[in-house]
Amino acid sequence: MDKGIVNEVYLSENIKQMEFYANEEKESLGKICQGLEDCSNYYNSNNTVQILNNINEFKINIEKLYKKRMNYNKIFEQVIIQYNTLSEITKQKFDKFI
């Protein structure tokens, strides 16, 4: 294999894995939130409102984290496109000298 050549198959497989793990992470964190909400139904004190606020903030942060993870994948997909374009341009330039 030529050094410096990106193997697109591996890169796209890795992107799919990252999407899978991002979805798993979102689901797991959502279950944690649900568990905390269930616990708060049985706990009543002066801090209950604060706990519920923290849980809601946690949910918002989960969504932000998920969007950030998905944005990574978009960036990697763009890298493949840019790599192909730039490598082709580079090959054409070097072919002129041969």
PDB file of N, CA and C in Angstrom:
ATOM      1  N   MET A   1       0.852  -1.195   0.000  1.00  0.00           N
ATOM      2  CA  MET A   1       0.000   0.000   0.000  1.00  0.00           C
ATOM      3  C   MET A   1       0.885   1.240   0.000  1.00  0.00           C
ATOM      4  N   ASP A   2       0.507   2.219  -0.767  1.00  0.00           N
ATOM      5  CA  ASP A   2       1.257   3.467  -0.829  1.00  0.00           C
ATOM      6  C   ASP A   2       1.113   4.232   0.474  1.00  0.00           C
ATOM      7  N   LYS A   3       2.243   4.707   0.971  1.00  0.00           N
ATOM      8  CA  LYS A   3       2.179   5.521   2.184  1.00  0.00           C
ATOM      9  C   LYS A   3       1.571   6.868   1.846  1.00  0.00           C
ATOM     10  N   GLY A   4       0.813   7.411   2.765  1.00  0.00           N
ATOM     11  CA  GLY A   4       0.202   8.710   2.550  1.00  0.00           C
ATOM     12  C   GLY A   4      -1.145   8.626   1.852  1.00  0.00           C
ATOM     13  N   ILE A   5      -1.590   7.418   1.521  1.00  0.00           N
ATOM     14  CA  ILE A   5      -2.884   7.248   0.868  1.00  0.00           C
ATOM     15  C   ILE A   5      -3.898   6.866   1.950  1.00  0.00           C
ATOM     16  N   VAL A   6      -4.986   7.608   2.009  1.00  0.00           N
ATOM     17  CA  VAL A   6      -6.036   7.329   2.991  1.00  0.00           C
ATOM     18  C   VAL A   6      -6.877   6.165   2.493  1.00  0.00           C
ATOM     19  N   ASN A   7      -7.087   5.196   3.358  1.00  0.00           N
ATOM     20  CA  ASN A   7      -7.945   4.081   3.018  1.00  0.00           C
ATOM     21  C   ASN A   7      -9.380   4.463   3.375  1.00  0.00           C
ATOM     22  N   GLU A   8     -10.154   4.807   2.360  1.00  0.00           N
ATOM     23  CA  GLU A   8     -11.511   5.311   2.567  1.00  0.00           C
ATOM     24  C   GLU A   8     -12.426   4.288   3.224  1.00  0.00           C
ATOM     25  N   VAL A   9     -12.181   3.007   2.946  1.00  0.00           N
ATOM     26  CA  VAL A   9     -13.025   1.960   3.536  1.00  0.00           C
ATOM     27  C   VAL A   9     -12.904   2.006   5.056  1.00  0.00           C
ATOM     28  N   TYR A  10     -11.668   2.058   5.539  1.00  0.00           N
ATOM     29  CA  TYR A  10     -11.472   2.110   6.986  1.00  0.00           C
ATOM     30  C   TYR A  10     -12.038   3.390   7.586  1.00  0.00           C
ATOM     31  N   LEU A  11     -11.840   4.484   6.883  1.00  0.00           N
ATOM     32  CA  LEU A  11     -12.322   5.769   7.393  1.00  0.00           C
ATOM     33  C   LEU A  11     -13.843   5.777   7.480  1.00  0.00           C
ATOM     34  N   SER A  12     -14.522   5.294   6.447  1.00  0.00           N
ATOM     35  CA  SER A  12     -15.983   5.286   6.493  1.00  0.00           C
ATOM     36  C   SER A  12     -16.497   4.288   7.527  1.00  0.00           C
ATOM     37  N   GLU A  13     -15.789   3.165   7.720  1.00  0.00           N
ATOM     38  CA  GLU A  13     -16.166   2.218   8.777  1.00  0.00           C
ATOM     39  C   GLU A  13     -16.017   2.866  10.151  1.00  0.00           C
ATOM     40  N   ASN A  14     -14.949   3.621  10.335  1.00  0.00           N
ATOM     41  CA  ASN A  14     -14.736   4.304  11.608  1.00  0.00           C
ATOM     42  C   ASN A  14     -15.803   5.357  11.859  1.00  0.00           C
ATOM     43  N   ILE A  15     -16.223   6.028  10.804  1.00  0.00           N
ATOM     44  CA  ILE A  15     -17.293   7.024  10.941  1.00  0.00           C
ATOM     45  C   ILE A  15     -18.571   6.334  11.392  1.00  0.00           C
ATOM     46  N   LYS A  16     -18.874   5.182  10.802  1.00  0.00           N
ATOM     47  CA  LYS A  16     -20.069   4.426  11.204  1.00  0.00           C
ATOM     48  C   LYS A  16     -19.968   3.983  12.656  1.00  0.00           C
ATOM     49  N   GLN A  17     -18.783   3.565  13.080  1.00  0.00           N
ATOM     50  CA  GLN A  17     -18.594   3.165  14.471  1.00  0.00           C
ATOM     51  C   GLN A  17     -18.791   4.352  15.411  1.00  0.00           C
ATOM     52  N   MET A  18     -18.272   5.499  15.011  1.00  0.00           N
ATOM     53  CA  MET A  18     -18.438   6.691  15.854  1.00  0.00           C
ATOM     54  C   MET A  18     -19.907   7.061  15.970  1.00  0.00           C
ATOM     55  N   GLU A  19     -20.661   6.927  14.880  1.00  0.00           N
ATOM     56  CA  GLU A  19     -22.095   7.193  14.936  1.00  0.00           C
ATOM     57  C   GLU A  19     -22.784   6.208  15.873  1.00  0.00           C
ATOM     58  N   PHE A  20     -22.402   4.940  15.769  1.00  0.00           N
ATOM     59  CA  PHE A  20     -22.978   3.913  16.630  1.00  0.00           C
ATOM     60  C   PHE A  20     -22.722   4.246  18.105  1.00  0.00           C
ATOM     61  N   TYR A  21     -21.476   4.564  18.435  1.00  0.00           N
ATOM     62  CA  TYR A  21     -21.138   4.846  19.821  1.00  0.00           C
ATOM     63  C   TYR A  21     -21.778   6.146  20.317  1.00  0.00           C
ATOM     64  N   ALA A  22     -21.934   7.113  19.446  1.00  0.00           N
ATOM     65  CA  ALA A  22     -22.614   8.355  19.835  1.00  0.00           C
ATOM     66  C   ALA A  22     -24.079   8.074  20.166  1.00  0.00           C
ATOM     67  N   ASN A  23     -24.702   7.217  19.359  1.00  0.00           N
ATOM     68  CA  ASN A  23     -26.089   6.841  19.645  1.00  0.00           C
ATOM     69  C   ASN A  23     -26.199   6.050  20.942  1.00  0.00           C
ATOM     70  N   GLU A  24     -25.253   5.137  21.155  1.00  0.00           N
ATOM     71  CA  GLU A  24     -25.235   4.356  22.395  1.00  0.00           C
ATOM     72  C   GLU A  24     -25.032   5.262  23.608  1.00  0.00           C
ATOM     73  N   GLU A  25     -24.126   6.215  23.472  1.00  0.00           N
ATOM     74  CA  GLU A  25     -23.849   7.149  24.562  1.00  0.00           C
ATOM     75  C   GLU A  25     -25.097   7.969  24.890  1.00  0.00           C
ATOM     76  N   LYS A  26     -25.758   8.464  23.854  1.00  0.00           N
ATOM     77  CA  LYS A  26     -26.968   9.264  24.057  1.00  0.00           C
ATOM     78  C   LYS A  26     -28.043   8.437  24.759  1.00  0.00           C
ATOM     79  N   GLU A  27     -28.210   7.196  24.313  1.00  0.00           N
ATOM     80  CA  GLU A  27     -29.213   6.317  24.917  1.00  0.00           C
ATOM     81  C   GLU A  27     -28.883   6.021  26.387  1.00  0.00           C
ATOM     82  N   SER A  28     -27.627   5.719  26.675  1.00  0.00           N
ATOM     83  CA  SER A  28     -27.214   5.414  28.050  1.00  0.00           C
ATOM     84  C   SER A  28     -27.389   6.617  28.972  1.00  0.00           C
ATOM     85  N   LEU A  29     -26.978   7.779  28.489  1.00  0.00           N
ATOM     86  CA  LEU A  29     -27.134   8.985  29.310  1.00  0.00           C
ATOM     87  C   LEU A  29     -28.611   9.319  29.506  1.00  0.00           C
ATOM     88  N   GLY A  30     -29.430   9.053  28.497  1.00  0.00           N
ATOM     89  CA  GLY A  30     -30.866   9.262  28.632  1.00  0.00           C
ATOM     90  C   GLY A  30     -31.462   8.357  29.701  1.00  0.00           C
ATOM     91  N   LYS A  31     -30.984   7.111  29.762  1.00  0.00           N
ATOM     92  CA  LYS A  31     -31.451   6.183  30.793  1.00  0.00           C
ATOM     93  C   LYS A  31     -31.046   6.656  32.187  1.00  0.00           C
ATOM     94  N   ILE A  32     -29.856   7.227  32.283  1.00  0.00           N
ATOM     95  CA  ILE A  32     -29.414   7.775  33.569  1.00  0.00           C
ATOM     96  C   ILE A  32     -30.339   8.905  33.991  1.00  0.00           C
ATOM     97  N   CYS A  33     -30.674   9.788  33.035  1.00  0.00           N
ATOM     98  CA  CYS A  33     -31.602  10.891  33.333  1.00  0.00           C
ATOM     99  C   CYS A  33     -32.949  10.352  33.797  1.00  0.00           C
ATOM    100  N   GLN A  34     -33.443   9.352  33.093  1.00  0.00           N
ATOM    101  CA  GLN A  34     -34.735   8.770  33.467  1.00  0.00           C
ATOM    102  C   GLN A  34     -34.670   8.189  34.871  1.00  0.00           C
ATOM    103  N   GLY A  35     -33.580   7.522  35.197  1.00  0.00           N
ATOM    104  CA  GLY A  35     -33.399   6.978  36.545  1.00  0.00           C
ATOM    105  C   GLY A  35     -33.376   8.068  37.597  1.00  0.00           C
ATOM    106  N   LEU A  36     -32.694   9.161  37.291  1.00  0.00           N
ATOM    107  CA  LEU A  36     -32.655  10.280  38.237  1.00  0.00           C
ATOM    108  C   LEU A  36     -34.042  10.897  38.422  1.00  0.00           C
ATOM    109  N   GLU A  37     -34.788  10.999  37.331  1.00  0.00           N
ATOM    110  CA  GLU A  37     -36.154  11.529  37.434  1.00  0.00           C
ATOM    111  C   GLU A  37     -37.029  10.599  38.264  1.00  0.00           C
ATOM    112  N   ASP A  38     -36.882   9.295  38.048  1.00  0.00           N
ATOM    113  CA  ASP A  38     -37.654   8.333  38.833  1.00  0.00           C
ATOM    114  C   ASP A  38     -37.313   8.441  40.311  1.00  0.00           C
ATOM    115  N   CYS A  39     -36.037   8.587  40.616  1.00  0.00           N
ATOM    116  CA  CYS A  39     -35.609   8.732  42.019  1.00  0.00           C
ATOM    117  C   CYS A  39     -36.169  10.011  42.629  1.00  0.00           C
ATOM    118  N   SER A  40     -36.215  11.066  41.840  1.00  0.00           N
ATOM    119  CA  SER A  40     -36.691  12.341  42.385  1.00  0.00           C
ATOM    120  C   SER A  40     -38.182  12.287  42.720  1.00  0.00           C
ATOM    121  N   ASN A  41     -38.915  11.349  42.114  1.00  0.00           N
ATOM    122  CA  ASN A  41     -40.329  11.196  42.458  1.00  0.00           C
ATOM    123  C   ASN A  41     -40.517  10.691  43.892  1.00  0.00           C
ATOM    124  N   TYR A  42     -39.518   9.977  44.399  1.00  0.00           N
ATOM    125  CA  TYR A  42     -39.595   9.413  45.744  1.00  0.00           C
ATOM    126  C   TYR A  42     -38.832  10.234  46.771  1.00  0.00           C
ATOM    127  N   TYR A  43     -38.210  11.294  46.332  1.00  0.00           N
ATOM    128  CA  TYR A  43     -37.403  12.135  47.223  1.00  0.00           C
ATOM    129  C   TYR A  43     -38.023  13.520  47.234  1.00  0.00           C
ATOM    130  N   ASN A  44     -38.314  13.995  48.402  1.00  0.00           N
ATOM    131  CA  ASN A  44     -38.930  15.306  48.506  1.00  0.00           C
ATOM    132  C   ASN A  44     -38.222  16.114  49.595  1.00  0.00           C
ATOM    133  N   SER A  45     -37.661  17.229  49.198  1.00  0.00           N
ATOM    134  CA  SER A  45     -36.995  18.114  50.147  1.00  0.00           C
ATOM    135  C   SER A  45     -36.948  19.513  49.549  1.00  0.00           C
ATOM    136  N   ASN A  46     -36.259  20.382  50.250  1.00  0.00           N
ATOM    137  CA  ASN A  46     -36.096  21.746  49.748  1.00  0.00           C
ATOM    138  C   ASN A  46     -35.264  21.771  48.460  1.00  0.00           C
ATOM    139  N   ASN A  47     -34.468  20.749  48.259  1.00  0.00           N
ATOM    140  CA  ASN A  47     -33.575  20.693  47.097  1.00  0.00           C
ATOM    141  C   ASN A  47     -34.188  19.989  45.884  1.00  0.00           C
ATOM    142  N   THR A  48     -35.391  19.496  46.006  1.00  0.00           N
ATOM    143  CA  THR A  48     -36.001  18.737  44.912  1.00  0.00           C
ATOM    144  C   THR A  48     -36.090  19.563  43.633  1.00  0.00           C
ATOM    145  N   VAL A  49     -36.467  20.825  43.752  1.00  0.00           N
ATOM    146  CA  VAL A  49     -36.559  21.689  42.570  1.00  0.00           C
ATOM    147  C   VAL A  49     -35.191  21.837  41.915  1.00  0.00           C
ATOM    148  N   GLN A  50     -34.163  22.010  42.723  1.00  0.00           N
ATOM    149  CA  GLN A  50     -32.799  22.144  42.187  1.00  0.00           C
ATOM    150  C   GLN A  50     -32.362  20.853  41.501  1.00  0.00           C
ATOM    151  N   ILE A  51     -32.704  19.716  42.093  1.00  0.00           N
ATOM    152  CA  ILE A  51     -32.350  18.436  41.483  1.00  0.00           C
ATOM    153  C   ILE A  51     -33.016  18.299  40.118  1.00  0.00           C
ATOM    154  N   LEU A  52     -34.302  18.634  40.039  1.00  0.00           N
ATOM    155  CA  LEU A  52     -35.019  18.553  38.760  1.00  0.00           C
ATOM    156  C   LEU A  52     -34.430  19.518  37.730  1.00  0.00           C
ATOM    157  N   ASN A  53     -34.024  20.696  38.184  1.00  0.00           N
ATOM    158  CA  ASN A  53     -33.371  21.652  37.272  1.00  0.00           C
ATOM    159  C   ASN A  53     -32.053  21.088  36.741  1.00  0.00           C
ATOM    160  N   ASN A  54     -31.304  20.446  37.631  1.00  0.00           N
ATOM    161  CA  ASN A  54     -30.027  19.849  37.217  1.00  0.00           C
ATOM    162  C   ASN A  54     -30.249  18.712  36.223  1.00  0.00           C
ATOM    163  N   ILE A  55     -31.301  17.929  36.442  1.00  0.00           N
ATOM    164  CA  ILE A  55     -31.611  16.841  35.515  1.00  0.00           C
ATOM    165  C   ILE A  55     -31.970  17.408  34.143  1.00  0.00           C
ATOM    166  N   ASN A  56     -32.760  18.459  34.114  1.00  0.00           N
ATOM    167  CA  ASN A  56     -33.120  19.086  32.835  1.00  0.00           C
ATOM    168  C   ASN A  56     -31.900  19.667  32.136  1.00  0.00           C
ATOM    169  N   GLU A  57     -31.010  20.261  32.901  1.00  0.00           N
ATOM    170  CA  GLU A  57     -29.769  20.791  32.322  1.00  0.00           C
ATOM    171  C   GLU A  57     -28.909  19.652  31.766  1.00  0.00           C
ATOM    172  N   PHE A  58     -28.905  18.546  32.494  1.00  0.00           N
ATOM    173  CA  PHE A  58     -28.179  17.358  32.050  1.00  0.00           C
ATOM    174  C   PHE A  58     -28.725  16.871  30.709  1.00  0.00           C
ATOM    175  N   LYS A  59     -30.029  16.863  30.552  1.00  0.00           N
ATOM    176  CA  LYS A  59     -30.658  16.453  29.283  1.00  0.00           C
ATOM    177  C   LYS A  59     -30.226  17.369  28.144  1.00  0.00           C
ATOM    178  N   ILE A  60     -30.198  18.664  28.419  1.00  0.00           N
ATOM    179  CA  ILE A  60     -29.770  19.626  27.395  1.00  0.00           C
ATOM    180  C   ILE A  60     -28.320  19.371  27.003  1.00  0.00           C
ATOM    181  N   ASN A  61     -27.481  19.097  27.999  1.00  0.00           N
ATOM    182  CA  ASN A  61     -26.065  18.829  27.728  1.00  0.00           C
ATOM    183  C   ASN A  61     -25.870  17.530  26.961  1.00  0.00           C
ATOM    184  N   ILE A  62     -26.733  16.555  27.197  1.00  0.00           N
ATOM    185  CA  ILE A  62     -26.660  15.299  26.438  1.00  0.00           C
ATOM    186  C   ILE A  62     -26.897  15.587  24.962  1.00  0.00           C
ATOM    187  N   GLU A  63     -27.897  16.392  24.678  1.00  0.00           N
ATOM    188  CA  GLU A  63     -28.219  16.721  23.290  1.00  0.00           C
ATOM    189  C   GLU A  63     -27.077  17.516  22.643  1.00  0.00           C
ATOM    190  N   LYS A  64     -26.483  18.440  23.392  1.00  0.00           N
ATOM    191  CA  LYS A  64     -25.342  19.203  22.861  1.00  0.00           C
ATOM    192  C   LYS A  64     -24.172  18.283  22.547  1.00  0.00           C
ATOM    193  N   LEU A  65     -23.907  17.349  23.452  1.00  0.00           N
ATOM    194  CA  LEU A  65     -22.816  16.403  23.267  1.00  0.00           C
ATOM    195  C   LEU A  65     -23.061  15.535  22.033  1.00  0.00           C
ATOM    196  N   TYR A  66     -24.286  15.075  21.878  1.00  0.00           N
ATOM    197  CA  TYR A  66     -24.641  14.242  20.731  1.00  0.00           C
ATOM    198  C   TYR A  66     -24.445  15.012  19.418  1.00  0.00           C
ATOM    199  N   LYS A  67     -24.888  16.252  19.391  1.00  0.00           N
ATOM    200  CA  LYS A  67     -24.724  17.071  18.186  1.00  0.00           C
ATOM    201  C   LYS A  67     -23.247  17.282  17.871  1.00  0.00           C
ATOM    202  N   LYS A  68     -22.446  17.461  18.911  1.00  0.00           N
ATOM    203  CA  LYS A  68     -21.007  17.644  18.712  1.00  0.00           C
ATOM    204  C   LYS A  68     -20.391  16.380  18.113  1.00  0.00           C
ATOM    205  N   ARG A  69     -20.803  15.223  18.629  1.00  0.00           N
ATOM    206  CA  ARG A  69     -20.287  13.957  18.098  1.00  0.00           C
ATOM    207  C   ARG A  69     -20.683  13.776  16.625  1.00  0.00           C
ATOM    208  N   MET A  70     -21.917  14.119  16.302  1.00  0.00           N
ATOM    209  CA  MET A  70     -22.369  13.989  14.920  1.00  0.00           C
ATOM    210  C   MET A  70     -21.641  14.981  14.010  1.00  0.00           C
ATOM    211  N   ASN A  71     -21.289  16.133  14.549  1.00  0.00           N
ATOM    212  CA  ASN A  71     -20.534  17.115  13.777  1.00  0.00           C
ATOM    213  C   ASN A  71     -19.143  16.586  13.433  1.00  0.00           C
ATOM    214  N   TYR A  72     -18.536  15.823  14.345  1.00  0.00           N
ATOM    215  CA  TYR A  72     -17.245  15.201  14.050  1.00  0.00           C
ATOM    216  C   TYR A  72     -17.362  14.340  12.802  1.00  0.00           C
ATOM    217  N   ASN A  73     -18.437  13.572  12.732  1.00  0.00           N
ATOM    218  CA  ASN A  73     -18.621  12.688  11.581  1.00  0.00           C
ATOM    219  C   ASN A  73     -18.764  13.474  10.290  1.00  0.00           C
ATOM    220  N   LYS A  74     -19.470  14.589  10.342  1.00  0.00           N
ATOM    221  CA  LYS A  74     -19.613  15.427   9.149  1.00  0.00           C
ATOM    222  C   LYS A  74     -18.242  15.939   8.701  1.00  0.00           C
ATOM    223  N   ILE A  75     -17.425  16.314   9.668  1.00  0.00           N
ATOM    224  CA  ILE A  75     -16.082  16.810   9.353  1.00  0.00           C
ATOM    225  C   ILE A  75     -15.260  15.705   8.695  1.00  0.00           C
ATOM    226  N   PHE A  76     -15.320  14.488   9.256  1.00  0.00           N
ATOM    227  CA  PHE A  76     -14.566  13.385   8.665  1.00  0.00           C
ATOM    228  C   PHE A  76     -15.054  13.052   7.261  1.00  0.00           C
ATOM    229  N   GLU A  77     -16.351  13.136   7.035  1.00  0.00           N
ATOM    230  CA  GLU A  77     -16.881  12.885   5.695  1.00  0.00           C
ATOM    231  C   GLU A  77     -16.387  13.947   4.715  1.00  0.00           C
ATOM    232  N   GLN A  78     -16.296  15.184   5.184  1.00  0.00           N
ATOM    233  CA  GLN A  78     -15.768  16.253   4.328  1.00  0.00           C
ATOM    234  C   GLN A  78     -14.286  16.038   4.041  1.00  0.00           C
ATOM    235  N   VAL A  79     -13.584  15.475   5.025  1.00  0.00           N
ATOM    236  CA  VAL A  79     -12.160  15.195   4.835  1.00  0.00           C
ATOM    237  C   VAL A  79     -11.969  14.215   3.677  1.00  0.00           C
ATOM    238  N   ILE A  80     -12.821  13.200   3.600  1.00  0.00           N
ATOM    239  CA  ILE A  80     -12.721  12.224   2.509  1.00  0.00           C
ATOM    240  C   ILE A  80     -12.885  12.924   1.164  1.00  0.00           C
ATOM    241  N   ILE A  81     -13.891  13.761   1.069  1.00  0.00           N
ATOM    242  CA  ILE A  81     -14.153  14.468  -0.192  1.00  0.00           C
ATOM    243  C   ILE A  81     -12.985  15.380  -0.548  1.00  0.00           C
ATOM    244  N   GLN A  82     -12.520  16.164   0.421  1.00  0.00           N
ATOM    245  CA  GLN A  82     -11.408  17.073   0.154  1.00  0.00           C
ATOM    246  C   GLN A  82     -10.135  16.313  -0.161  1.00  0.00           C
ATOM    247  N   TYR A  83      -9.912  15.211   0.529  1.00  0.00           N
ATOM    248  CA  TYR A  83      -8.719  14.415   0.282  1.00  0.00           C
ATOM    249  C   TYR A  83      -8.708  13.907  -1.158  1.00  0.00           C
ATOM    250  N   ASN A  84      -9.848  13.362  -1.580  1.00  0.00           N
ATOM    251  CA  ASN A  84      -9.916  12.846  -2.956  1.00  0.00           C
ATOM    252  C   ASN A  84      -9.657  13.940  -3.973  1.00  0.00           C
ATOM    253  N   THR A  85     -10.251  15.086  -3.766  1.00  0.00           N
ATOM    254  CA  THR A  85     -10.073  16.204  -4.698  1.00  0.00           C
ATOM    255  C   THR A  85      -8.616  16.658  -4.723  1.00  0.00           C
ATOM    256  N   LEU A  86      -8.053  16.889  -3.556  1.00  0.00           N
ATOM    257  CA  LEU A  86      -6.683  17.402  -3.491  1.00  0.00           C
ATOM    258  C   LEU A  86      -5.650  16.373  -3.940  1.00  0.00           C
ATOM    259  N   SER A  87      -5.885  15.106  -3.645  1.00  0.00           N
ATOM    260  CA  SER A  87      -4.919  14.095  -4.085  1.00  0.00           C
ATOM    261  C   SER A  87      -4.933  13.970  -5.605  1.00  0.00           C
ATOM    262  N   GLU A  88      -6.104  14.104  -6.201  1.00  0.00           N
ATOM    263  CA  GLU A  88      -6.195  14.051  -7.668  1.00  0.00           C
ATOM    264  C   GLU A  88      -5.477  15.251  -8.301  1.00  0.00           C
ATOM    265  N   ILE A  89      -5.673  16.416  -7.724  1.00  0.00           N
ATOM    266  CA  ILE A  89      -4.985  17.619  -8.224  1.00  0.00           C
ATOM    267  C   ILE A  89      -3.468  17.451  -8.095  1.00  0.00           C
ATOM    268  N   THR A  90      -3.027  16.919  -6.971  1.00  0.00           N
ATOM    269  CA  THR A  90      -1.597  16.710  -6.740  1.00  0.00           C
ATOM    270  C   THR A  90      -1.025  15.723  -7.749  1.00  0.00           C
ATOM    271  N   LYS A  91      -1.740  14.617  -7.983  1.00  0.00           N
ATOM    272  CA  LYS A  91      -1.273  13.634  -8.965  1.00  0.00           C
ATOM    273  C   LYS A  91      -1.149  14.260 -10.348  1.00  0.00           C
ATOM    274  N   GLN A  92      -2.125  15.067 -10.727  1.00  0.00           N
ATOM    275  CA  GLN A  92      -2.103  15.716 -12.037  1.00  0.00           C
ATOM    276  C   GLN A  92      -0.903  16.654 -12.161  1.00  0.00           C
ATOM    277  N   LYS A  93      -0.615  17.391 -11.090  1.00  0.00           N
ATOM    278  CA  LYS A  93       0.523  18.315 -11.131  1.00  0.00           C
ATOM    279  C   LYS A  93       1.838  17.553 -11.281  1.00  0.00           C
ATOM    280  N   PHE A  94       1.987  16.436 -10.536  1.00  0.00           N
ATOM    281  CA  PHE A  94       3.213  15.674 -10.617  1.00  0.00           C
ATOM    282  C   PHE A  94       3.325  14.928 -11.940  1.00  0.00           C
ATOM    283  N   ASP A  95       2.189  14.520 -12.507  1.00  0.00           N
ATOM    284  CA  ASP A  95       2.214  13.846 -13.798  1.00  0.00           C
ATOM    285  C   ASP A  95       2.739  14.761 -14.906  1.00  0.00           C
ATOM    286  N   LYS A  96       2.555  16.051 -14.737  1.00  0.00           N
ATOM    287  CA  LYS A  96       3.060  17.003 -15.737  1.00  0.00           C
ATOM    288  C   LYS A  96       4.585  16.996 -15.800  1.00  0.00           C
ATOM    289  N   PHE A  97       5.225  16.696 -14.667  1.00  0.00           N
ATOM    290  CA  PHE A  97       6.680  16.705 -14.600  1.00  0.00           C
ATOM    291  C   PHE A  97       7.310  15.405 -15.059  1.00  0.00           C
ATOM    292  N   ILE A  98       6.502  14.389 -15.212  1.00  0.00           N
ATOM    293  CA  ILE A  98       7.051  13.069 -15.569  1.00  0.00           C
ATOM    294  C   ILE A  98       7.140  12.903 -17.056  1.00  0.00           C
TER     295      ILE A  98
END
